[in-house]
């Protein structure tokens, strides 16, 4: 059975304090690893897709990386507006299903 | 602004009512999805339409009835719902299986 585990469940940072969120996966034949950001009362907002080990993607203060067993979302010098739940999801590509992790609730204090 | 539009944003209905949720996308995506999300949980897949045909039904109770009138529209018809069906209902679309899914902002549904 495919599994995606995110850690930590919650993370509090001070503004400017860089850190990383982890997403470990057990998915046979991974075809895509996706990162989303979700604000309260909103739908998940797509951030990145990673397709193969060693791949990296960047957007503003966020950088996503992928290995054969896990993905990291690095947040550099976060700001309060980066506060959100970050979701990781994996796809086999053999069907349309995504296996989601439970998310990491990030709070950045000013 | 999201490229997947869902209406209404909020819906309150009684257990005997019939209502519909609507979703529209103009990205030319060929797959469309319905998800249910409870508080502090990840989205749970309900249905997938691929090329306007139902591809996946995750054993959803028959009180939820999906419909895909064309490649841009997706409806979810609701009838005789239970209080435990109160949740955020999300619509998403993607180009194909391994491409990212893009989500709307959802309909917050409350069953009285």
PDB file of C-alpha atoms in Angstrom:
ATOM      1  CA  UNK A   1       0.000   0.000   0.000  1.00  0.00           C
ATOM      2  CA  UNK A   2       1.279   3.447  -0.935  1.00  0.00           C
ATOM      3  CA  UNK A   3       2.160   5.689   2.007  1.00  0.00           C
ATOM      4  CA  UNK A   4       3.218   9.311   2.397  1.00  0.00           C
ATOM      5  CA  UNK A   5       4.354  10.580   5.793  1.00  0.00           C
ATOM      6  CA  UNK A   6       5.021  14.214   6.578  1.00  0.00           C
ATOM      7  CA  UNK A   7       6.993  15.578   9.502  1.00  0.00           C
ATOM      8  CA  UNK A   8       6.785  17.483  11.670  1.00  0.00           C
ATOM      9  CA  UNK A   9       2.999  17.764  12.092  1.00  0.00           C
ATOM     10  CA  UNK A  10       3.430  21.366  13.200  1.00  0.00           C
ATOM     11  CA  UNK A  11       6.342  23.806  13.067  1.00  0.00           C
ATOM     12  CA  UNK A  12       6.681  27.242  14.593  1.00  0.00           C
ATOM     13  CA  UNK A  13       9.408  29.539  13.271  1.00  0.00           C
ATOM     14  CA  UNK A  14      10.471  33.078  13.904  1.00  0.00           C
ATOM     15  CA  UNK A  15      10.525  35.350  10.884  1.00  0.00           C
ATOM     16  CA  UNK A  16      13.833  34.812   9.094  1.00  0.00           C
ATOM     17  CA  UNK A  17      14.485  31.417  10.716  1.00  0.00           C
ATOM     18  CA  UNK A  18      15.080  28.928   7.887  1.00  0.00           C
ATOM     19  CA  UNK A  19      13.958  25.290   8.177  1.00  0.00           C
ATOM     20  CA  UNK A  20      12.832  22.222   6.230  1.00  0.00           C
ATOM     21  CA  UNK A  21       9.691  20.129   6.017  1.00  0.00           C
ATOM     22  CA  UNK A  22      10.005  16.422   5.302  1.00  0.00           C
ATOM     23  CA  UNK A  23       7.884  14.113   3.165  1.00  0.00           C
ATOM     24  CA  UNK A  24       8.865  10.447   3.121  1.00  0.00           C
ATOM     25  CA  UNK A  25       7.100   8.137   0.709  1.00  0.00           C
ATOM     26  CA  UNK A  26       6.637   4.474  -0.060  1.00  0.00           C
ATOM     27  CA  UNK A  27       5.123   4.458  -3.526  1.00  0.00           C
ATOM     28  CA  UNK A  28       5.794   1.777  -6.077  1.00  0.00           C
ATOM     29  CA  UNK A  29       6.807   3.341  -9.373  1.00  0.00           C
ATOM     30  CA  UNK A  30       6.623   7.003  -8.361  1.00  0.00           C
ATOM     31  CA  UNK A  31       5.658   9.169 -11.341  1.00  0.00           C
ATOM     32  CA  UNK A  32       5.345  12.521  -9.561  1.00  0.00           C
ATOM     33  CA  UNK A  33       5.755  14.109  -6.121  1.00  0.00           C
ATOM     34  CA  UNK A  34       3.676  17.232  -5.573  1.00  0.00           C
ATOM     35  CA  UNK A  35       3.819  20.002  -2.976  1.00  0.00           C
ATOM     36  CA  UNK A  36       0.806  22.137  -2.163  1.00  0.00           C
ATOM     37  CA  UNK A  37       0.138  25.025   0.177  1.00  0.00           C
ATOM     38  CA  UNK A  38      -3.287  25.309   1.813  1.00  0.00           C
ATOM     39  CA  UNK A  39      -4.587  28.359   3.657  1.00  0.00           C
ATOM     40  CA  UNK A  40      -7.561  28.012   6.048  1.00  0.00           C
ATOM     41  CA  UNK A  41     -10.874  27.792   4.177  1.00  0.00           C
ATOM     42  CA  UNK A  42      -9.163  27.604   0.774  1.00  0.00           C
ATOM     43  CA  UNK A  43      -8.276  24.819  -1.622  1.00  0.00           C
ATOM     44  CA  UNK A  44      -4.724  23.516  -1.938  1.00  0.00           C
ATOM     45  CA  UNK A  45      -2.517  25.754  -4.086  1.00  0.00           C
ATOM     46  CA  UNK A  46      -0.066  23.901  -6.320  1.00  0.00           C
ATOM     47  CA  UNK A  47       3.599  24.722  -5.643  1.00  0.00           C
ATOM     48  CA  UNK A  48       5.920  22.157  -7.241  1.00  0.00           C
ATOM     49  CA  UNK A  49       6.134  18.876  -9.114  1.00  0.00           C
ATOM     50  CA  UNK A  50       9.234  16.678  -8.820  1.00  0.00           C
ATOM     51  CA  UNK A  51       9.584  13.714 -11.152  1.00  0.00           C
ATOM     52  CA  UNK A  52      12.966  12.131 -10.486  1.00  0.00           C
ATOM     53  CA  UNK A  53      15.540  11.765  -7.713  1.00  0.00           C
ATOM     54  CA  UNK A  54      17.986  14.653  -7.667  1.00  0.00           C
ATOM     55  CA  UNK A  55      15.503  17.118  -9.088  1.00  0.00           C
ATOM     56  CA  UNK A  56      15.141  20.524  -7.421  1.00  0.00           C
ATOM     57  CA  UNK A  57      12.593  23.306  -7.953  1.00  0.00           C
ATOM     58  CA  UNK A  58      12.588  26.820  -6.492  1.00  0.00           C
ATOM     59  CA  UNK A  59      10.024  29.553  -6.069  1.00  0.00           C
ATOM     60  CA  UNK A  60      10.749  32.665  -4.031  1.00  0.00           C
ATOM     61  CA  UNK A  61      11.688  31.489  -0.508  1.00  0.00           C
ATOM     62  CA  UNK A  62      10.776  27.832  -1.193  1.00  0.00           C
ATOM     63  CA  UNK A  63      12.945  25.077  -2.599  1.00  0.00           C
ATOM     64  CA  UNK A  64      11.786  21.488  -3.090  1.00  0.00           C
ATOM     65  CA  UNK A  65      14.130  18.523  -3.483  1.00  0.00           C
ATOM     66  CA  UNK A  66      13.571  14.820  -4.148  1.00  0.00           C
ATOM     67  CA  UNK A  67      15.493  11.645  -3.294  1.00  0.00           C
ATOM     68  CA  UNK A  68      14.459   8.025  -3.840  1.00  0.00           C
ATOM     69  CA  UNK A  69      12.772   7.899  -0.434  1.00  0.00           C
ATOM     70  CA  UNK A  70      11.825  11.428   0.554  1.00  0.00           C
ATOM     71  CA  UNK A  71      11.277  15.023  -0.438  1.00  0.00           C
ATOM     72  CA  UNK A  72      12.160  18.182   1.419  1.00  0.00           C
ATOM     73  CA  UNK A  73      10.597  21.606   1.267  1.00  0.00           C
ATOM     74  CA  UNK A  74      13.200  24.122   2.370  1.00  0.00           C
ATOM     75  CA  UNK A  75      11.968  27.520   3.510  1.00  0.00           C
ATOM     76  CA  UNK A  76      14.593  30.245   3.537  1.00  0.00           C
ATOM     77  CA  UNK A  77      14.087  33.355   5.688  1.00  0.00           C
ATOM     78  CA  UNK A  78      10.328  32.775   6.062  1.00  0.00           C
ATOM     79  CA  UNK A  79       7.835  35.584   6.491  1.00  0.00           C
ATOM     80  CA  UNK A  80       4.517  35.519   8.390  1.00  0.00           C
ATOM     81  CA  UNK A  81       2.660  35.230   5.061  1.00  0.00           C
ATOM     82  CA  UNK A  82       4.310  31.807   4.567  1.00  0.00           C
ATOM     83  CA  UNK A  83       2.159  30.492   7.418  1.00  0.00           C
ATOM     84  CA  UNK A  84      -0.071  27.717   6.017  1.00  0.00           C
ATOM     85  CA  UNK A  85      -0.482  23.953   5.889  1.00  0.00           C
ATOM     86  CA  UNK A  86       1.920  22.355   3.435  1.00  0.00           C
ATOM     87  CA  UNK A  87       0.743  19.118   1.822  1.00  0.00           C
ATOM     88  CA  UNK A  88       2.831  16.544   0.019  1.00  0.00           C
ATOM     89  CA  UNK A  89       1.234  14.077  -2.427  1.00  0.00           C
ATOM     90  CA  UNK A  90       2.566  11.232  -4.560  1.00  0.00           C
ATOM     91  CA  UNK A  91       1.336   9.784  -7.829  1.00  0.00           C
ATOM     92  CA  UNK A  92       2.020   6.406  -9.400  1.00  0.00           C
ATOM     93  CA  UNK A  93       0.793   7.664 -12.735  1.00  0.00           C
ATOM     94  CA  UNK A  94      -1.008   4.371 -13.374  1.00  0.00           C
ATOM     95  CA  UNK A  95      -4.276   6.016 -12.388  1.00  0.00           C
ATOM     96  CA  UNK A  96      -5.478   9.437 -11.331  1.00  0.00           C
ATOM     97  CA  UNK A  97      -5.076   8.908  -7.604  1.00  0.00           C
ATOM     98  CA  UNK A  98      -2.849  10.955  -5.332  1.00  0.00           C
ATOM     99  CA  UNK A  99      -1.647   9.655  -1.978  1.00  0.00           C
ATOM    100  CA  UNK A 100      -1.562  12.625   0.385  1.00  0.00           C
ATOM    101  CA  UNK A 101       0.428  13.095   3.556  1.00  0.00           C
ATOM    102  CA  UNK A 102      -1.368  14.570   6.564  1.00  0.00           C
ATOM    103  CA  UNK A 103       0.363  17.915   6.129  1.00  0.00           C
ATOM    104  CA  UNK A 104       2.649  20.181   8.136  1.00  0.00           C
ATOM    105  CA  UNK A 105       1.094  23.244   9.765  1.00  0.00           C
ATOM    106  CA  UNK A 106       3.686  26.010   9.519  1.00  0.00           C
ATOM    107  CA  UNK A 107       3.378  29.128  11.670  1.00  0.00           C
ATOM    108  CA  UNK A 108       5.841  31.984  11.173  1.00  0.00           C
ATOM    109  CA  UNK A 109       5.831  34.565  13.936  1.00  0.00           C
ATOM    110  CA  UNK A 110       6.866  38.189  13.252  1.00  0.00           C
TER     111      UNK A 110
ATOM    112  CA  UNK B   1      -6.954  33.691  -8.147  1.00  0.00           C
ATOM    113  CA  UNK B   2      -7.662  30.033  -8.757  1.00  0.00           C
ATOM    114  CA  UNK B   3      -8.309  28.795 -12.311  1.00  0.00           C
ATOM    115  CA  UNK B   4     -10.848  26.270 -11.056  1.00  0.00           C
ATOM    116  CA  UNK B   5     -14.078  27.992 -10.036  1.00  0.00           C
ATOM    117  CA  UNK B   6     -16.529  26.425  -7.609  1.00  0.00           C
ATOM    118  CA  UNK B   7     -20.027  27.576  -6.693  1.00  0.00           C
ATOM    119  CA  UNK B   8     -21.523  28.154  -4.263  1.00  0.00           C
ATOM    120  CA  UNK B   9     -18.800  28.985  -1.724  1.00  0.00           C
ATOM    121  CA  UNK B  10     -21.059  28.064   1.166  1.00  0.00           C
ATOM    122  CA  UNK B  11     -24.135  25.846   1.326  1.00  0.00           C
ATOM    123  CA  UNK B  12     -26.415  24.964   4.227  1.00  0.00           C
ATOM    124  CA  UNK B  13     -29.006  22.289   3.601  1.00  0.00           C
ATOM    125  CA  UNK B  14     -31.388  20.067   5.461  1.00  0.00           C
ATOM    126  CA  UNK B  15     -31.186  16.318   5.348  1.00  0.00           C
ATOM    127  CA  UNK B  16     -34.115  16.076   2.922  1.00  0.00           C
ATOM    128  CA  UNK B  17     -32.985  18.765   0.482  1.00  0.00           C
ATOM    129  CA  UNK B  18     -31.587  18.318  -3.018  1.00  0.00           C
ATOM    130  CA  UNK B  19     -28.803  20.642  -4.094  1.00  0.00           C
ATOM    131  CA  UNK B  20     -25.906  20.719  -6.556  1.00  0.00           C
ATOM    132  CA  UNK B  21     -22.308  21.852  -6.416  1.00  0.00           C
ATOM    133  CA  UNK B  22     -20.745  23.231  -9.588  1.00  0.00           C
ATOM    134  CA  UNK B  23     -17.169  23.362 -10.832  1.00  0.00           C
ATOM    135  CA  UNK B  24     -15.712  24.951 -13.976  1.00  0.00           C
ATOM    136  CA  UNK B  25     -12.217  25.017 -15.462  1.00  0.00           C
ATOM    137  CA  UNK B  26     -10.941  26.621 -18.664  1.00  0.00           C
ATOM    138  CA  UNK B  27      -7.407  25.229 -18.717  1.00  0.00           C
ATOM    139  CA  UNK B  28      -8.262  22.533 -21.266  1.00  0.00           C
ATOM    140  CA  UNK B  29      -7.661  19.817 -18.697  1.00  0.00           C
ATOM    141  CA  UNK B  30      -9.090  16.375 -19.512  1.00  0.00           C
ATOM    142  CA  UNK B  31      -9.434  15.033 -15.989  1.00  0.00           C
ATOM    143  CA  UNK B  32     -11.650  16.455 -13.252  1.00  0.00           C
ATOM    144  CA  UNK B  33     -11.993  15.383  -9.641  1.00  0.00           C
ATOM    145  CA  UNK B  34     -14.220  15.704  -6.582  1.00  0.00           C
ATOM    146  CA  UNK B  35     -12.636  15.552  -3.131  1.00  0.00           C
ATOM    147  CA  UNK B  36     -14.055  15.772   0.386  1.00  0.00           C
ATOM    148  CA  UNK B  37     -11.946  17.394   3.092  1.00  0.00           C
ATOM    149  CA  UNK B  38     -12.612  17.371   6.814  1.00  0.00           C
ATOM    150  CA  UNK B  39     -10.914  19.776   9.228  1.00  0.00           C
ATOM    151  CA  UNK B  40      -7.190  19.128   9.758  1.00  0.00           C
ATOM    152  CA  UNK B  41      -7.238  16.188   7.308  1.00  0.00           C
ATOM    153  CA  UNK B  42      -5.923  15.874   3.757  1.00  0.00           C
ATOM    154  CA  UNK B  43      -8.392  15.758   0.844  1.00  0.00           C
ATOM    155  CA  UNK B  44     -10.106  12.395   0.230  1.00  0.00           C
ATOM    156  CA  UNK B  45     -10.809  11.418  -3.359  1.00  0.00           C
ATOM    157  CA  UNK B  46     -14.456  10.796  -4.239  1.00  0.00           C
ATOM    158  CA  UNK B  47     -14.736  10.712  -8.042  1.00  0.00           C
ATOM    159  CA  UNK B  48     -12.580  11.118 -11.142  1.00  0.00           C
ATOM    160  CA  UNK B  49     -13.787  11.947 -14.644  1.00  0.00           C
ATOM    161  CA  UNK B  50     -11.428  11.400 -17.537  1.00  0.00           C
ATOM    162  CA  UNK B  51     -12.450  12.659 -20.982  1.00  0.00           C
ATOM    163  CA  UNK B  52     -15.961  13.240 -19.591  1.00  0.00           C
ATOM    164  CA  UNK B  53     -16.366   9.616 -18.493  1.00  0.00           C
ATOM    165  CA  UNK B  54     -16.458   8.417 -14.892  1.00  0.00           C
ATOM    166  CA  UNK B  55     -13.104   6.755 -14.289  1.00  0.00           C
ATOM    167  CA  UNK B  56     -12.990   6.309 -10.514  1.00  0.00           C
ATOM    168  CA  UNK B  57     -15.716   6.091  -7.866  1.00  0.00           C
ATOM    169  CA  UNK B  58     -14.151   5.568  -4.444  1.00  0.00           C
ATOM    170  CA  UNK B  59     -17.173   3.671  -3.095  1.00  0.00           C
ATOM    171  CA  UNK B  60     -19.019   6.905  -2.418  1.00  0.00           C
ATOM    172  CA  UNK B  61     -22.596   6.592  -1.081  1.00  0.00           C
ATOM    173  CA  UNK B  62     -25.290   7.014  -3.734  1.00  0.00           C
ATOM    174  CA  UNK B  63     -26.568  10.185  -2.057  1.00  0.00           C
ATOM    175  CA  UNK B  64     -23.662  11.827  -3.929  1.00  0.00           C
ATOM    176  CA  UNK B  65     -24.152  11.766  -7.711  1.00  0.00           C
ATOM    177  CA  UNK B  66     -21.510  13.235 -10.034  1.00  0.00           C
ATOM    178  CA  UNK B  67     -22.116  14.546 -13.534  1.00  0.00           C
ATOM    179  CA  UNK B  68     -19.765  15.838 -16.214  1.00  0.00           C
ATOM    180  CA  UNK B  69     -21.828  17.723 -18.853  1.00  0.00           C
ATOM    181  CA  UNK B  70     -18.738  18.681 -20.880  1.00  0.00           C
ATOM    182  CA  UNK B  71     -14.962  18.863 -20.597  1.00  0.00           C
ATOM    183  CA  UNK B  72     -15.081  22.147 -18.657  1.00  0.00           C
ATOM    184  CA  UNK B  73     -17.883  21.466 -16.208  1.00  0.00           C
ATOM    185  CA  UNK B  74     -18.353  19.113 -13.283  1.00  0.00           C
ATOM    186  CA  UNK B  75     -21.365  18.871 -11.008  1.00  0.00           C
ATOM    187  CA  UNK B  76     -22.001  17.035  -7.767  1.00  0.00           C
ATOM    188  CA  UNK B  77     -25.663  16.399  -7.015  1.00  0.00           C
ATOM    189  CA  UNK B  78     -26.566  15.988  -3.354  1.00  0.00           C
ATOM    190  CA  UNK B  79     -29.650  14.290  -1.918  1.00  0.00           C
ATOM    191  CA  UNK B  80     -30.629  13.109   1.549  1.00  0.00           C
ATOM    192  CA  UNK B  81     -27.239  13.899   3.068  1.00  0.00           C
ATOM    193  CA  UNK B  82     -26.264  13.084   6.626  1.00  0.00           C
ATOM    194  CA  UNK B  83     -24.711  15.427   9.225  1.00  0.00           C
ATOM    195  CA  UNK B  84     -21.380  13.613   8.819  1.00  0.00           C
ATOM    196  CA  UNK B  85     -21.308  14.778   5.197  1.00  0.00           C
ATOM    197  CA  UNK B  86     -20.596  18.325   6.397  1.00  0.00           C
ATOM    198  CA  UNK B  87     -17.158  19.181   4.976  1.00  0.00           C
ATOM    199  CA  UNK B  88     -15.253  21.238   2.418  1.00  0.00           C
ATOM    200  CA  UNK B  89     -15.892  19.816  -1.066  1.00  0.00           C
ATOM    201  CA  UNK B  90     -13.067  20.465  -3.476  1.00  0.00           C
ATOM    202  CA  UNK B  91     -12.971  20.229  -7.237  1.00  0.00           C
ATOM    203  CA  UNK B  92      -9.689  19.776  -9.101  1.00  0.00           C
ATOM    204  CA  UNK B  93      -8.496  19.315 -12.670  1.00  0.00           C
ATOM    205  CA  UNK B  94      -5.355  18.048 -14.363  1.00  0.00           C
ATOM    206  CA  UNK B  95      -4.040  17.534 -17.883  1.00  0.00           C
ATOM    207  CA  UNK B  96      -3.429  13.826 -17.310  1.00  0.00           C
ATOM    208  CA  UNK B  97      -2.491  11.229 -14.676  1.00  0.00           C
ATOM    209  CA  UNK B  98       1.012  12.394 -13.837  1.00  0.00           C
ATOM    210  CA  UNK B  99       0.443  16.134 -14.139  1.00  0.00           C
ATOM    211  CA  UNK B 100      -0.372  18.258 -11.094  1.00  0.00           C
ATOM    212  CA  UNK B 101      -3.947  18.670 -10.010  1.00  0.00           C
ATOM    213  CA  UNK B 102      -5.188  22.239  -9.666  1.00  0.00           C
ATOM    214  CA  UNK B 103      -7.809  22.833  -6.999  1.00  0.00           C
ATOM    215  CA  UNK B 104     -10.664  25.249  -6.605  1.00  0.00           C
ATOM    216  CA  UNK B 105     -11.358  26.951  -3.274  1.00  0.00           C
ATOM    217  CA  UNK B 106     -14.153  24.563  -2.462  1.00  0.00           C
ATOM    218  CA  UNK B 107     -17.738  24.637  -1.250  1.00  0.00           C
ATOM    219  CA  UNK B 108     -18.191  24.637   2.526  1.00  0.00           C
ATOM    220  CA  UNK B 109     -21.191  22.363   3.057  1.00  0.00           C
ATOM    221  CA  UNK B 110     -23.139  22.201   6.301  1.00  0.00           C
ATOM    222  CA  UNK B 111     -25.913  19.654   6.844  1.00  0.00           C
ATOM    223  CA  UNK B 112     -28.488  20.540   9.486  1.00  0.00           C
TER     224      UNK B 112
END
